[in-house]
Coordinates of N, CA and C in Angstrom, one line a residue:
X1 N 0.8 -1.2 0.0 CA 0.0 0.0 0.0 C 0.8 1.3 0.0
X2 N 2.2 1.3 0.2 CA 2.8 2.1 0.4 C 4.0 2.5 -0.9
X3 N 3.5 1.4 -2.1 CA 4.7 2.1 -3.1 C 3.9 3.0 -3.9
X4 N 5.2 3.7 -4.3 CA 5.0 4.9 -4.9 C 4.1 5.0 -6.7
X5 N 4.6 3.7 -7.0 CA 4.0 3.3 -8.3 C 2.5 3.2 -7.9
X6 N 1.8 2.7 -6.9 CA 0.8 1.8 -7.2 C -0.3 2.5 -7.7
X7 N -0.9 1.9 -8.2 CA -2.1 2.6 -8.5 C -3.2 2.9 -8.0
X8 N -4.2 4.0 -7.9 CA -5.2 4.3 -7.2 C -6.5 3.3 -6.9
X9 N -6.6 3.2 -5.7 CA -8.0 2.2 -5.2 C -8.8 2.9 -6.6
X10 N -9.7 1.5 -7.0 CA -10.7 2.1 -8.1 C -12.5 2.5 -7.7
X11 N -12.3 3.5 -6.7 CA -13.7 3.5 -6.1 C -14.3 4.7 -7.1
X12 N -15.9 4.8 -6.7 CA -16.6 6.0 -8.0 C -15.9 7.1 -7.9
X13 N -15.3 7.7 -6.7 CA -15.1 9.1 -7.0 C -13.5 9.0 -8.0
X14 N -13.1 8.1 -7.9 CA -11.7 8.0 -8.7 C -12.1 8.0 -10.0
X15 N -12.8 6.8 -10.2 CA -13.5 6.8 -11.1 C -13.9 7.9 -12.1
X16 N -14.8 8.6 -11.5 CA -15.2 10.0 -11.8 C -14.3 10.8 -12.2
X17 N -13.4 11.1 -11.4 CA -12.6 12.3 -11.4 C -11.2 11.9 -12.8
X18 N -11.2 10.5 -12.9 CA -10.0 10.3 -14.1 C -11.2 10.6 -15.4
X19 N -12.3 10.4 -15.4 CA -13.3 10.8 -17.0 C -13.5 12.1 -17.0
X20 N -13.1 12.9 -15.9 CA -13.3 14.4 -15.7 C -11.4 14.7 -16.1
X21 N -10.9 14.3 -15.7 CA -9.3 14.7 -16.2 C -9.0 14.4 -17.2
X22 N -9.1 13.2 -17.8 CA -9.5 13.1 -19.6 C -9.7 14.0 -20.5
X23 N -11.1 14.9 -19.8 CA -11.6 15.9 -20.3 C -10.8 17.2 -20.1
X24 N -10.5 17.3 -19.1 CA -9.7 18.5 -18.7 C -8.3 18.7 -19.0
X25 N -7.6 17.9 -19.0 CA -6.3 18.0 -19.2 C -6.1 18.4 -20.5
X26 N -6.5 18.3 -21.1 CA -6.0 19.2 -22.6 C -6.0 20.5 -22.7
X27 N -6.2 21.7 -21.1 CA -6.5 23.2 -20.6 C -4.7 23.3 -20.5
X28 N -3.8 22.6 -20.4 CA -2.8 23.0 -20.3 C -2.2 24.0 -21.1
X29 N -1.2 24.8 -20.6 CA -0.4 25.6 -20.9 C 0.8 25.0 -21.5
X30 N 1.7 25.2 -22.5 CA 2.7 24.3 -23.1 C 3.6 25.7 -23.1
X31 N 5.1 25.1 -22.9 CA 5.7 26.2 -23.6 C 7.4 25.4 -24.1
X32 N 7.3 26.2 -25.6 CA 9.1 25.0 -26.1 C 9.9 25.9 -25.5
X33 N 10.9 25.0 -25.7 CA 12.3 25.0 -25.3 C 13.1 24.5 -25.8
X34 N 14.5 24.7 -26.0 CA 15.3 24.1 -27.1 C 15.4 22.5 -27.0
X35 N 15.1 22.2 -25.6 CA 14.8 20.8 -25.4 C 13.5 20.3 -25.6
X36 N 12.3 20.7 -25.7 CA 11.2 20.4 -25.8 C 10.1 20.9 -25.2
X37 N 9.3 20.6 -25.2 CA 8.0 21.4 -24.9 C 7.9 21.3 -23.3
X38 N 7.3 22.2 -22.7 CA 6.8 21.6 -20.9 C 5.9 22.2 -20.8
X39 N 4.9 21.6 -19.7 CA 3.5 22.0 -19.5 C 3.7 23.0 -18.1
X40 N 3.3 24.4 -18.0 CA 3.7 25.4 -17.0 C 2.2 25.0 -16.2
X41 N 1.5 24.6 -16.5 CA 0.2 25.1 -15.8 C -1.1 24.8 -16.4
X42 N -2.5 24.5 -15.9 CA -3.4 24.4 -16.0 C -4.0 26.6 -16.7
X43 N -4.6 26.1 -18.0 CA -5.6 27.0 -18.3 C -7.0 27.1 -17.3
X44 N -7.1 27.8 -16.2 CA -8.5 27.7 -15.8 C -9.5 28.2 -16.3
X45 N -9.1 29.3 -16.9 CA -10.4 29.7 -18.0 C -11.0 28.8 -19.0
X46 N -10.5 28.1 -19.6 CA -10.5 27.1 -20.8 C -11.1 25.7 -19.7
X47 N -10.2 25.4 -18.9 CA -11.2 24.4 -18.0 C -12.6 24.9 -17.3
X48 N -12.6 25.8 -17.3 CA -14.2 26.0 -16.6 C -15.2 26.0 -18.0
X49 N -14.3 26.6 -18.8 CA -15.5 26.6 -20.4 C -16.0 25.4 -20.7
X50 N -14.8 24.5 -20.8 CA -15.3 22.9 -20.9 C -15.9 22.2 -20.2
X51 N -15.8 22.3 -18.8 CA -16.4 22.0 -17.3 C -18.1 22.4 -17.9
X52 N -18.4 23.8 -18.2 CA -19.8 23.9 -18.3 C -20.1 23.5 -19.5
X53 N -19.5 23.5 -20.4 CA -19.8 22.6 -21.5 C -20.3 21.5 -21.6
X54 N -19.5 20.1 -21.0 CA -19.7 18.7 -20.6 C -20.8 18.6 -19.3
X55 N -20.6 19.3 -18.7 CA -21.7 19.2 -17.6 C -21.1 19.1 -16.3
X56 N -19.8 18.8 -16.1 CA -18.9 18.5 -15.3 C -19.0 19.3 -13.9
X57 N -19.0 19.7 -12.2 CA -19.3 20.4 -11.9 C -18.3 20.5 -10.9
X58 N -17.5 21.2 -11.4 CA -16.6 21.4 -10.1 C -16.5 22.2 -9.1
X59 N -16.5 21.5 -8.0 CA -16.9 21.6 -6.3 C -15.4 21.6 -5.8
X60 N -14.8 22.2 -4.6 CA -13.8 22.2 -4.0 C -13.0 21.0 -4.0
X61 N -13.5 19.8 -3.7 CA -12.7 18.4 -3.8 C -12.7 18.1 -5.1
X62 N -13.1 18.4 -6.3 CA -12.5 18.1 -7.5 C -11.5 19.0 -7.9
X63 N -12.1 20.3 -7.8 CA -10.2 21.4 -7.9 C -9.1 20.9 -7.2
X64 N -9.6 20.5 -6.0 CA -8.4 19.9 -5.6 C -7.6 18.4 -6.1
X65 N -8.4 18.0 -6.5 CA -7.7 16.7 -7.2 C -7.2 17.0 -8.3
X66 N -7.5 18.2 -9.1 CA -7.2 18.6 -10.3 C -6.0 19.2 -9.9
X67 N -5.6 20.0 -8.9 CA -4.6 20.6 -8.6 C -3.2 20.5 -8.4
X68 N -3.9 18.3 -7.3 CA -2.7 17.9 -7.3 C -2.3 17.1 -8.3
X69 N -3.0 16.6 -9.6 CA -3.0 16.2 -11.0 C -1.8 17.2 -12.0
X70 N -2.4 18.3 -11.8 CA -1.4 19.2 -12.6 C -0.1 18.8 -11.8
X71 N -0.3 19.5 -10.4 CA 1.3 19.5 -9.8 C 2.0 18.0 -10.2
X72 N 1.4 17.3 -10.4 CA 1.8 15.6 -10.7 C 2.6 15.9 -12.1
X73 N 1.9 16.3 -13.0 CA 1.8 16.1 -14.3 C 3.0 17.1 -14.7
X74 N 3.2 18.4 -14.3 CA 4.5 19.0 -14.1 C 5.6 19.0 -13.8
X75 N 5.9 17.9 -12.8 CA 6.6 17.2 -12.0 C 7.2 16.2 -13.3
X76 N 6.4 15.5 -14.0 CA 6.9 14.7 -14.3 C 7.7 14.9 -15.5
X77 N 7.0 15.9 -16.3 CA 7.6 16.4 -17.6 C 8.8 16.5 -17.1
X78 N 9.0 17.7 -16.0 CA 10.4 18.3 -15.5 C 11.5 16.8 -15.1
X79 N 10.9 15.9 -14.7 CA 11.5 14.7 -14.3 C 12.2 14.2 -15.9
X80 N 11.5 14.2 -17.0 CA 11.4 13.7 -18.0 C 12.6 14.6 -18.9
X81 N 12.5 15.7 -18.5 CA 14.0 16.7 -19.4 C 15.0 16.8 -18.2
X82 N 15.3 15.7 -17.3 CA 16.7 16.0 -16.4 C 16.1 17.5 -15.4
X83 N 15.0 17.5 -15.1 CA 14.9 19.0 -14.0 C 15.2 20.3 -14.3
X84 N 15.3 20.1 -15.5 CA 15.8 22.0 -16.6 C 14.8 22.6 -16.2

């Protein structure tokens, strides 16, 4: 229960929230570099447009899962070009 790989218990709100990040994750911010592209940040304007679009409703504990998703997701790029 304690490795870092493992993958998330598959209960509904997980459930949920990966068919809502699906959706959302394409709000990112990209920017090149002579090394390649990296993601700075979540678009929140463009995520709320889509959010009311799809029907999606985000409440405090989804931002927040979204939040720590991005920080995840950022993390890793940076992992992915040596930490530049």
């Amino acid at each position: 229960k304690t490795c870092p790989d493992r993958p998330p218990d598959l209960t509904y709100n997980n459930i949920y929230f990966f068919s809502v990040w699906n959706t959302l994750s394409k709000c990112f911010h990209f920017v090149g570099l002579e090394f390649g592209t990296i993601p700075t940040g979540i678009n929140w304007t463009d995520m709320e447009t889509l959010a009311r679009l799809y029907g999606i409703k985000l409440g405090r504990s989804m931002i927040k899962r979204i939040m720590v998703a991005e920080e995840m997701t950022i993390k890793e790029y940076a992992a992915r070009f040596g930490g530049k």
